[in-house]
Amino acid sequence: MEAQETIFVKMALDAWDTQSGRADKLIQSLSDEALAQETAPGRNSGIYLVGHLTAVHDAMIPLLGLGDKLYPQLETIFLKNPDKSGLEKPAVADIRLYWNTVQAVLNNHFVEIKPEDWFKKHATISHEDFLKEPHRNKLSVLINRTNHLAYHLGQMAYLKK
Amino acid sequence: MEAQETIFVKMALDAWDTQSGRADKLIQSLSDEALAQETAPGRNSGIYLVGHLTAVHDAMIPLLGLGDKLYPQLETIFLKNPDKSGLEKPAVADIRLYWNTVQAVLNNHFVEIKPEDWFKKHATISHEDFLKEPHRNKLSVLINRTNHLAYHLGQMAYLKK
């Protein structure tokens, strides 16, 4: 059933590619000024959401056993604290670079990962738990992060005039 | 590899259940007045988005070969036309009922569908195309609709004070 395994992985990667492609297109289409705006009154800014998505996707690198985070400094600003934390954020040009780099690194890995390796355990579940819950594998990380991306993409779409 | 097939279906259904559960919880927590508000200035109202999601999910019933749509009348109002179309919308209480009913009907079917049946073709792809593109199966419909739900859920979250 190697063929079927390949089909599963293709379905999950297609969904990731669709949402990632939409996010790339939206971010590129927005000016720095537009990205600095709140997505709705009193809500997260576009910059915060791009930084947040970048930090979440950067954390996928160690979670999937692909290496270390590229930008661990994003965690405090965009994961552990809210938009109006008062913490200094990187320049918009840098956030764009971080996003593009993390996405490129992930996507380069994704074309190399063998279908069967997606069904192996991710980094934060123990071997014992994985025996009982084999669905908590690397592919489940990809599926969950794709939905998380879609959720915030719906909000970032409000930055378009 | 029957076990692997089952694991993959569980992963996709878990993602659907997560997003659906969040949507249910959010919709129930919002008053009729809150649902009538725009999610952001000039953007879709909560009522429109719940109607839109209901219409999209209702269309999954025939697409997955589970029967006819329950509320075909929603298509014109919530799929083919935008929020400010001027078309009369159902009462909020009815939209809540339609949403709950469609979700219950789908979820009742989902616990009955055998894992291998999720890998069969959906209703709008030909047998010829499906032979070439076996990933365009029923499970791909579920995965795509889950991301679509997450996208609009991110917007509906803005209705919360």
Short mmCIF file of N, CA, C and O in Angstrom, two decimals, chain A residues 25-149:
data_model
loop_
_atom_site.label_atom_id
_atom_site.label_comp_id
_atom_site.label_asym_id
_atom_site.label_seq_id
_atom_site.Cartn_x
_atom_site.Cartn_y
_atom_site.Cartn_z
N LYS A 25 0.88 35.11 -1.49
CA LYS A 25 0.32 36.06 -2.45
C LYS A 25 -0.26 37.28 -1.73
O LYS A 25 -0.04 38.43 -2.14
N LEU A 26 -0.96 37.02 -0.63
CA LEU A 26 -1.55 38.12 0.14
C LEU A 26 -0.46 39.01 0.73
O LEU A 26 -0.52 40.24 0.61
N ILE A 27 0.52 38.40 1.37
CA ILE A 27 1.57 39.18 2.04
C ILE A 27 2.33 40.03 1.01
O ILE A 27 2.63 41.20 1.26
N GLN A 28 2.63 39.43 -0.14
CA GLN A 28 3.34 40.18 -1.18
C GLN A 28 2.51 41.34 -1.72
O GLN A 28 3.05 42.37 -2.12
N SER A 29 1.20 41.16 -1.73
CA SER A 29 0.33 42.18 -2.31
C SER A 29 0.13 43.37 -1.37
O SER A 29 -0.32 44.43 -1.80
N LEU A 30 0.46 43.18 -0.09
CA LEU A 30 0.22 44.24 0.90
C LEU A 30 1.47 45.10 1.09
O LEU A 30 2.58 44.57 1.22
N SER A 31 1.26 46.41 1.13
CA SER A 31 2.39 47.32 1.40
C SER A 31 2.78 47.21 2.88
O SER A 31 2.03 46.68 3.69
N ASP A 32 3.95 47.73 3.22
CA ASP A 32 4.37 47.74 4.63
C ASP A 32 3.34 48.49 5.48
O ASP A 32 3.06 48.09 6.62
N GLU A 33 2.79 49.56 4.92
CA GLU A 33 1.80 50.34 5.67
C GLU A 33 0.54 49.52 5.90
O GLU A 33 -0.04 49.56 6.99
N ALA A 34 0.11 48.79 4.88
CA ALA A 34 -1.09 47.96 5.03
C ALA A 34 -0.86 46.87 6.07
O ALA A 34 -1.73 46.57 6.89
N LEU A 35 0.32 46.26 6.05
CA LEU A 35 0.63 45.19 7.01
C LEU A 35 0.68 45.70 8.45
O LEU A 35 0.46 44.94 9.39
N ALA A 36 0.99 46.98 8.60
CA ALA A 36 1.08 47.54 9.94
C ALA A 36 -0.30 47.81 10.55
O ALA A 36 -0.42 48.03 11.75
N GLN A 37 -1.33 47.77 9.72
CA GLN A 37 -2.69 48.05 10.20
C GLN A 37 -3.23 46.89 11.02
O GLN A 37 -2.83 45.74 10.84
N GLU A 38 -4.20 47.20 11.89
CA GLU A 38 -4.97 46.15 12.57
C GLU A 38 -5.86 45.46 11.54
O GLU A 38 -6.40 46.11 10.65
N THR A 39 -6.05 44.15 11.70
CA THR A 39 -6.91 43.41 10.77
C THR A 39 -8.39 43.76 10.97
O THR A 39 -9.19 43.64 10.06
N ALA A 40 -8.73 44.18 12.17
CA ALA A 40 -10.05 44.74 12.51
C ALA A 40 -9.82 45.62 13.74
O ALA A 40 -8.78 45.47 14.42
N PRO A 41 -10.74 46.53 14.05
CA PRO A 41 -10.47 47.46 15.15
C PRO A 41 -10.15 46.73 16.47
O PRO A 41 -10.92 45.88 16.93
N GLY A 42 -8.99 47.05 17.02
CA GLY A 42 -8.58 46.46 18.29
C GLY A 42 -8.02 45.05 18.19
O GLY A 42 -7.71 44.42 19.21
N ARG A 43 -7.90 44.53 16.96
CA ARG A 43 -7.42 43.15 16.77
C ARG A 43 -5.96 43.13 16.31
O ARG A 43 -5.37 44.18 16.05
N ASN A 44 -5.41 41.93 16.17
CA ASN A 44 -4.01 41.79 15.78
C ASN A 44 -3.70 42.50 14.47
O ASN A 44 -4.49 42.46 13.53
N SER A 45 -2.51 43.10 14.40
CA SER A 45 -2.04 43.73 13.17
C SER A 45 -1.57 42.65 12.19
O SER A 45 -1.28 41.51 12.59
N GLY A 46 -1.48 43.04 10.93
CA GLY A 46 -0.94 42.14 9.92
C GLY A 46 0.50 41.73 10.25
O GLY A 46 0.86 40.56 10.12
N ILE A 47 1.29 42.69 10.72
CA ILE A 47 2.69 42.38 11.08
C ILE A 47 2.75 41.33 12.18
O ILE A 47 3.54 40.39 12.12
N TYR A 48 1.90 41.53 13.20
CA TYR A 48 1.90 40.54 14.29
C TYR A 48 1.53 39.16 13.77
O TYR A 48 2.17 38.16 14.12
N LEU A 49 0.50 39.09 12.91
CA LEU A 49 0.07 37.78 12.42
C LEU A 49 1.12 37.11 11.53
O LEU A 49 1.32 35.90 11.62
N VAL A 50 1.81 37.90 10.70
CA VAL A 50 2.88 37.29 9.88
C VAL A 50 4.00 36.81 10.80
O VAL A 50 4.54 35.70 10.62
N GLY A 51 4.34 37.61 11.81
CA GLY A 51 5.38 37.19 12.76
C GLY A 51 4.95 35.95 13.53
O GLY A 51 5.74 35.02 13.74
N HIS A 52 3.67 35.92 13.92
CA HIS A 52 3.12 34.77 14.66
C HIS A 52 3.16 33.51 13.80
O HIS A 52 3.62 32.45 14.26
N LEU A 53 2.71 33.61 12.57
CA LEU A 53 2.73 32.44 11.67
C LEU A 53 4.17 31.98 11.41
O LEU A 53 4.46 30.79 11.37
N THR A 54 5.08 32.96 11.26
CA THR A 54 6.48 32.61 11.03
C THR A 54 7.05 31.86 12.24
O THR A 54 7.74 30.84 12.08
N ALA A 55 6.74 32.34 13.44
CA ALA A 55 7.25 31.69 14.66
C ALA A 55 6.68 30.27 14.79
O ALA A 55 7.39 29.33 15.16
N VAL A 56 5.37 30.12 14.49
CA VAL A 56 4.74 28.80 14.58
C VAL A 56 5.34 27.84 13.54
O VAL A 56 5.62 26.68 13.84
N HIS A 57 5.56 28.34 12.34
CA HIS A 57 6.12 27.48 11.29
C HIS A 57 7.60 27.18 11.56
O HIS A 57 8.08 26.08 11.27
N ASP A 58 8.32 28.16 12.12
CA ASP A 58 9.73 27.94 12.48
C ASP A 58 9.83 26.80 13.51
O ASP A 58 10.74 25.97 13.44
N ALA A 59 8.86 26.75 14.42
CA ALA A 59 8.86 25.69 15.44
C ALA A 59 8.56 24.32 14.85
O ALA A 59 8.81 23.29 15.48
N MET A 60 8.01 24.29 13.63
CA MET A 60 7.77 23.00 12.96
C MET A 60 9.09 22.32 12.60
O MET A 60 9.14 21.09 12.48
N ILE A 61 10.14 23.11 12.41
CA ILE A 61 11.44 22.53 11.98
C ILE A 61 11.95 21.52 13.02
O ILE A 61 12.15 20.35 12.68
N PRO A 62 12.09 21.92 14.30
CA PRO A 62 12.49 20.90 15.29
C PRO A 62 11.38 19.85 15.55
O PRO A 62 11.69 18.68 15.77
N LEU A 63 10.13 20.28 15.50
CA LEU A 63 9.03 19.35 15.79
C LEU A 63 9.02 18.20 14.78
O LEU A 63 8.70 17.05 15.12
N LEU A 64 9.39 18.50 13.54
CA LEU A 64 9.42 17.47 12.50
C LEU A 64 10.80 16.81 12.39
O LEU A 64 11.03 16.00 11.48
N GLY A 65 11.72 17.17 13.31
CA GLY A 65 13.04 16.55 13.31
C GLY A 65 13.91 17.00 12.15
O GLY A 65 14.76 16.25 11.68
N LEU A 66 13.70 18.24 11.70
CA LEU A 66 14.42 18.73 10.52
C LEU A 66 15.58 19.65 10.87
O LEU A 66 16.26 20.16 9.98
N GLY A 67 15.79 19.89 12.16
CA GLY A 67 16.88 20.78 12.56
C GLY A 67 16.43 21.76 13.62
O GLY A 67 15.38 21.58 14.24
N ASP A 68 17.23 22.80 13.82
CA ASP A 68 16.91 23.81 14.83
C ASP A 68 16.08 24.94 14.22
O ASP A 68 16.10 25.16 13.01
N LYS A 69 15.39 25.65 15.10
CA LYS A 69 14.68 26.86 14.65
C LYS A 69 15.65 27.84 14.01
O LYS A 69 16.80 27.96 14.45
N LEU A 70 15.18 28.55 13.02
CA LEU A 70 16.01 29.57 12.38
C LEU A 70 15.99 30.89 13.15
O LEU A 70 16.99 31.60 13.21
N TYR A 71 14.82 31.22 13.73
CA TYR A 71 14.64 32.53 14.38
C TYR A 71 14.01 32.36 15.76
O TYR A 71 12.87 32.79 15.99
N PRO A 72 14.76 31.77 16.71
CA PRO A 72 14.17 31.52 18.04
C PRO A 72 13.76 32.81 18.75
O PRO A 72 12.92 32.77 19.65
N GLN A 73 14.33 33.92 18.34
CA GLN A 73 14.00 35.20 18.99
C GLN A 73 12.55 35.63 18.73
O GLN A 73 12.03 36.52 19.40
N LEU A 74 11.89 35.01 17.74
CA LEU A 74 10.50 35.40 17.44
C LEU A 74 9.52 34.88 18.50
O LEU A 74 8.41 35.40 18.64
N GLU A 75 9.93 33.84 19.21
CA GLU A 75 9.02 33.17 20.14
C GLU A 75 8.46 34.13 21.20
O GLU A 75 7.25 34.16 21.44
N THR A 76 9.35 34.90 21.82
CA THR A 76 8.90 35.80 22.89
C THR A 76 7.95 36.87 22.36
O THR A 76 6.92 37.16 22.96
N ILE A 77 8.27 37.41 21.20
CA ILE A 77 7.49 38.54 20.67
C ILE A 77 6.16 38.08 20.08
O ILE A 77 5.13 38.72 20.29
N PHE A 78 6.18 36.94 19.36
CA PHE A 78 5.00 36.58 18.55
C PHE A 78 4.25 35.33 19.03
O PHE A 78 3.22 34.98 18.46
N LEU A 79 4.81 34.63 20.03
CA LEU A 79 4.08 33.46 20.55
C LEU A 79 3.70 33.64 22.01
O LEU A 79 2.58 33.35 22.41
N LYS A 80 4.67 34.11 22.79
CA LYS A 80 4.43 34.19 24.24
C LYS A 80 3.76 35.48 24.65
O LYS A 80 3.30 35.61 25.77
N ASN A 81 3.75 36.46 23.75
CA ASN A 81 3.16 37.76 24.08
C ASN A 81 2.22 38.23 22.98
O ASN A 81 2.40 37.87 21.82
N PRO A 82 1.24 39.05 23.37
CA PRO A 82 0.28 39.55 22.38
C PRO A 82 0.86 40.73 21.59
O PRO A 82 1.96 41.22 21.89
N ASP A 83 0.08 41.18 20.61
CA ASP A 83 0.51 42.25 19.70
C ASP A 83 0.91 43.52 20.46
O ASP A 83 1.95 44.11 20.18
N LYS A 84 0.04 43.91 21.40
CA LYS A 84 0.30 45.18 22.11
C LYS A 84 1.11 44.97 23.39
O LYS A 84 0.83 45.59 24.42
N SER A 85 2.12 44.11 23.33
CA SER A 85 2.94 43.80 24.51
C SER A 85 3.90 44.93 24.85
O SER A 85 4.41 44.99 25.96
N GLY A 86 4.15 45.80 23.87
CA GLY A 86 5.15 46.84 24.09
C GLY A 86 6.55 46.36 23.72
O GLY A 86 7.50 47.15 23.69
N LEU A 87 6.71 45.07 23.42
CA LEU A 87 8.02 44.55 22.98
C LEU A 87 8.33 45.09 21.59
O LEU A 87 7.43 45.19 20.74
N GLU A 88 9.59 45.40 21.38
CA GLU A 88 9.97 45.91 20.06
C GLU A 88 9.92 44.79 19.03
O GLU A 88 10.47 43.71 19.25
N LYS A 89 9.26 45.07 17.91
CA LYS A 89 9.16 44.06 16.86
C LYS A 89 10.25 44.30 15.80
O LYS A 89 10.71 45.44 15.63
N PRO A 90 10.64 43.25 15.09
CA PRO A 90 11.59 43.45 13.99
C PRO A 90 10.97 44.36 12.92
O PRO A 90 9.74 44.53 12.86
N ALA A 91 11.79 44.93 12.06
CA ALA A 91 11.30 45.75 10.95
C ALA A 91 10.46 44.88 10.01
O ALA A 91 10.69 43.66 9.92
N VAL A 92 9.51 45.51 9.34
CA VAL A 92 8.61 44.75 8.46
C VAL A 92 9.40 43.99 7.40
O VAL A 92 9.10 42.84 7.09
N ALA A 93 10.44 44.64 6.85
CA ALA A 93 11.24 43.97 5.81
C ALA A 93 11.88 42.69 6.37
O ALA A 93 11.98 41.68 5.67
N ASP A 94 12.28 42.73 7.64
CA ASP A 94 12.88 41.54 8.25
C ASP A 94 11.82 40.45 8.47
O ASP A 94 12.09 39.28 8.24
N ILE A 95 10.63 40.86 8.90
CA ILE A 95 9.56 39.86 9.11
C ILE A 95 9.22 39.18 7.78
O ILE A 95 9.03 37.97 7.73
N ARG A 96 9.16 39.98 6.72
CA ARG A 96 8.91 39.38 5.40
C ARG A 96 10.01 38.37 5.04
O ARG A 96 9.72 37.29 4.52
N LEU A 97 11.26 38.74 5.33
CA LEU A 97 12.38 37.84 5.03
C LEU A 97 12.29 36.56 5.85
O LEU A 97 12.50 35.46 5.34
N TYR A 98 11.96 36.69 7.14
CA TYR A 98 11.85 35.52 8.02
C TYR A 98 10.75 34.58 7.50
O TYR A 98 10.92 33.37 7.45
N TRP A 99 9.61 35.17 7.16
CA TRP A 99 8.49 34.36 6.63
C TRP A 99 8.93 33.59 5.38
O TRP A 99 8.77 32.38 5.29
N ASN A 100 9.49 34.33 4.43
CA ASN A 100 9.90 33.69 3.16
C ASN A 100 10.93 32.59 3.40
O ASN A 100 10.88 31.54 2.77
N THR A 101 11.86 32.86 4.32
CA THR A 101 12.94 31.89 4.56
C THR A 101 12.40 30.63 5.23
O THR A 101 12.72 29.51 4.81
N VAL A 102 11.59 30.81 6.26
CA VAL A 102 11.02 29.63 6.96
C VAL A 102 10.19 28.80 5.99
O VAL A 102 10.30 27.57 5.96
N GLN A 103 9.37 29.46 5.20
CA GLN A 103 8.52 28.72 4.25
C GLN A 103 9.38 27.98 3.22
O GLN A 103 9.10 26.83 2.89
N ALA A 104 10.43 28.64 2.74
CA ALA A 104 11.30 27.99 1.74
C ALA A 104 12.02 26.79 2.34
O ALA A 104 12.12 25.73 1.71
N VAL A 105 12.51 26.95 3.57
CA VAL A 105 13.23 25.83 4.22
C VAL A 105 12.28 24.66 4.44
O VAL A 105 12.61 23.50 4.15
N LEU A 106 11.08 24.95 4.94
CA LEU A 106 10.10 23.86 5.15
C LEU A 106 9.78 23.19 3.82
O LEU A 106 9.80 21.95 3.72
N ASN A 107 9.49 23.99 2.81
CA ASN A 107 9.06 23.39 1.53
C ASN A 107 10.19 22.59 0.87
O ASN A 107 9.93 21.57 0.24
N ASN A 108 11.43 23.04 1.07
CA ASN A 108 12.56 22.25 0.56
C ASN A 108 12.65 20.91 1.27
O ASN A 108 12.96 19.89 0.64
N HIS A 109 12.39 20.91 2.57
CA HIS A 109 12.38 19.64 3.30
C HIS A 109 11.21 18.76 2.85
O HIS A 109 11.35 17.56 2.70
N PHE A 110 10.05 19.39 2.65
CA PHE A 110 8.83 18.61 2.38
C PHE A 110 8.94 17.80 1.09
O PHE A 110 8.36 16.72 0.99
N VAL A 111 9.65 18.35 0.09
CA VAL A 111 9.79 17.56 -1.15
C VAL A 111 10.75 16.39 -0.98
O VAL A 111 10.76 15.47 -1.79
N GLU A 112 11.56 16.43 0.09
CA GLU A 112 12.55 15.37 0.32
C GLU A 112 12.04 14.26 1.25
O GLU A 112 12.53 13.14 1.21
N ILE A 113 11.11 14.61 2.15
CA ILE A 113 10.64 13.64 3.15
C ILE A 113 9.93 12.49 2.44
O ILE A 113 9.04 12.72 1.62
N LYS A 114 10.33 11.26 2.75
CA LYS A 114 9.68 10.10 2.15
C LYS A 114 8.30 9.92 2.75
O LYS A 114 8.11 10.14 3.96
N PRO A 115 7.31 9.51 1.95
CA PRO A 115 5.95 9.36 2.47
C PRO A 115 5.88 8.60 3.79
O PRO A 115 5.21 9.04 4.73
N GLU A 116 6.63 7.50 3.93
CA GLU A 116 6.51 6.70 5.16
C GLU A 116 7.03 7.46 6.37
O GLU A 116 6.60 7.20 7.50
N ASP A 117 7.94 8.42 6.15
CA ASP A 117 8.49 9.15 7.30
C ASP A 117 7.49 10.13 7.91
O ASP A 117 7.61 10.50 9.08
N TRP A 118 6.50 10.55 7.13
CA TRP A 118 5.45 11.41 7.67
C TRP A 118 4.62 10.69 8.74
O TRP A 118 3.97 11.33 9.56
N PHE A 119 4.64 9.36 8.71
CA PHE A 119 3.84 8.59 9.67
C PHE A 119 4.63 8.23 10.92
O PHE A 119 4.15 7.50 11.77
N LYS A 120 5.85 8.77 11.03
CA LYS A 120 6.64 8.57 12.24
C LYS A 120 6.28 9.63 13.26
O LYS A 120 5.68 10.65 12.94
N LYS A 121 6.66 9.37 14.50
CA LYS A 121 6.28 10.27 15.59
C LYS A 121 6.96 11.63 15.46
O LYS A 121 8.07 11.73 14.95
N HIS A 122 6.28 12.68 15.93
CA HIS A 122 6.93 13.99 15.98
C HIS A 122 7.74 14.12 17.26
O HIS A 122 7.72 13.21 18.11
N ALA A 123 8.44 15.23 17.43
CA ALA A 123 9.48 15.32 18.47
C ALA A 123 8.94 15.41 19.89
O ALA A 123 9.66 15.09 20.83
N THR A 124 7.70 15.86 20.08
CA THR A 124 7.25 16.11 21.46
C THR A 124 6.28 15.06 21.97
O THR A 124 5.56 15.31 22.94
N ILE A 125 6.22 13.91 21.35
CA ILE A 125 5.42 12.81 21.91
C ILE A 125 6.39 11.67 22.23
O ILE A 125 7.34 11.41 21.48
N SER A 126 6.17 11.01 23.38
CA SER A 126 7.07 9.92 23.79
C SER A 126 6.79 8.67 22.96
O SER A 126 5.72 8.52 22.38
N HIS A 127 7.76 7.79 22.94
CA HIS A 127 7.57 6.52 22.22
C HIS A 127 6.39 5.73 22.78
O HIS A 127 5.63 5.12 22.04
N GLU A 128 6.24 5.79 24.10
CA GLU A 128 5.16 5.04 24.75
C GLU A 128 3.80 5.57 24.30
O GLU A 128 2.90 4.81 23.95
N ASP A 129 3.66 6.90 24.33
CA ASP A 129 2.37 7.49 23.93
C ASP A 129 2.11 7.26 22.44
O ASP A 129 0.97 7.05 22.04
N PHE A 130 3.16 7.30 21.65
CA PHE A 130 2.98 7.13 20.21
C PHE A 130 2.50 5.72 19.87
O PHE A 130 1.72 5.53 18.92
N LEU A 131 2.92 4.74 20.66
CA LEU A 131 2.43 3.36 20.44
C LEU A 131 0.92 3.31 20.62
O LEU A 131 0.21 2.61 19.91
N LYS A 132 0.43 4.08 21.60
CA LYS A 132 -1.02 4.10 21.87
C LYS A 132 -1.77 5.03 20.92
O LYS A 132 -2.94 4.81 20.63
N GLU A 133 -1.10 6.09 20.48
CA GLU A 133 -1.77 7.10 19.65
C GLU A 133 -0.97 7.37 18.37
O GLU A 133 -0.37 8.45 18.22
N PRO A 134 -0.99 6.40 17.44
CA PRO A 134 -0.13 6.51 16.24
C PRO A 134 -0.56 7.61 15.28
O PRO A 134 0.17 7.91 14.33
N HIS A 135 -1.73 8.22 15.52
CA HIS A 135 -2.15 9.33 14.66
C HIS A 135 -1.43 10.63 15.06
O HIS A 135 -1.54 11.63 14.36
N ARG A 136 -0.71 10.61 16.19
CA ARG A 136 0.04 11.83 16.57
C ARG A 136 1.42 11.79 15.90
O ARG A 136 2.45 11.74 16.53
N ASN A 137 1.38 11.81 14.58
CA ASN A 137 2.60 11.68 13.80
C ASN A 137 2.94 13.03 13.13
O ASN A 137 2.28 14.05 13.38
N LYS A 138 3.99 13.01 12.32
CA LYS A 138 4.43 14.26 11.68
C LYS A 138 3.37 14.84 10.75
O LYS A 138 3.22 16.06 10.63
N LEU A 139 2.63 13.96 10.11
CA LEU A 139 1.60 14.46 9.18
C LEU A 139 0.48 15.18 9.93
O LEU A 139 -0.10 16.13 9.41
N SER A 140 0.20 14.77 11.16
CA SER A 140 -0.83 15.47 11.94
C SER A 140 -0.37 16.89 12.26
O SER A 140 -1.19 17.81 12.34
N VAL A 141 0.93 17.08 12.46
CA VAL A 141 1.47 18.43 12.67
C VAL A 141 1.20 19.29 11.43
O VAL A 141 0.72 20.42 11.53
N LEU A 142 1.47 18.71 10.27
CA LEU A 142 1.25 19.45 9.01
C LEU A 142 -0.23 19.82 8.84
O LEU A 142 -0.56 20.96 8.49
N ILE A 143 -1.12 18.87 9.10
CA ILE A 143 -2.56 19.12 8.94
C ILE A 143 -3.02 20.21 9.91
O ILE A 143 -3.76 21.13 9.54
N ASN A 144 -2.57 20.13 11.17
CA ASN A 144 -3.00 21.12 12.16
C ASN A 144 -2.45 22.51 11.85
O ASN A 144 -3.16 23.51 11.99
N ARG A 145 -1.21 22.57 11.41
CA ARG A 145 -0.62 23.88 11.12
C ARG A 145 -1.27 24.49 9.87
O ARG A 145 -1.33 25.71 9.73
N THR A 146 -1.72 23.66 8.96
CA THR A 146 -2.42 24.16 7.77
C THR A 146 -3.73 24.82 8.17
O THR A 146 -4.07 25.91 7.68
N ASN A 147 -4.47 24.21 9.10
CA ASN A 147 -5.71 24.82 9.58
C ASN A 147 -5.44 26.11 10.35
O ASN A 147 -6.20 27.07 10.25
N HIS A 148 -4.37 26.11 11.13
CA HIS A 148 -3.99 27.31 11.88
C HIS A 148 -3.66 28.45 10.91
O HIS A 148 -4.07 29.60 11.11
N LEU A 149 -2.96 28.12 9.84
CA LEU A 149 -2.63 29.11 8.81
C LEU A 149 -3.91 29.65 8.15
O LEU A 149 -4.07 30.86 7.98
#
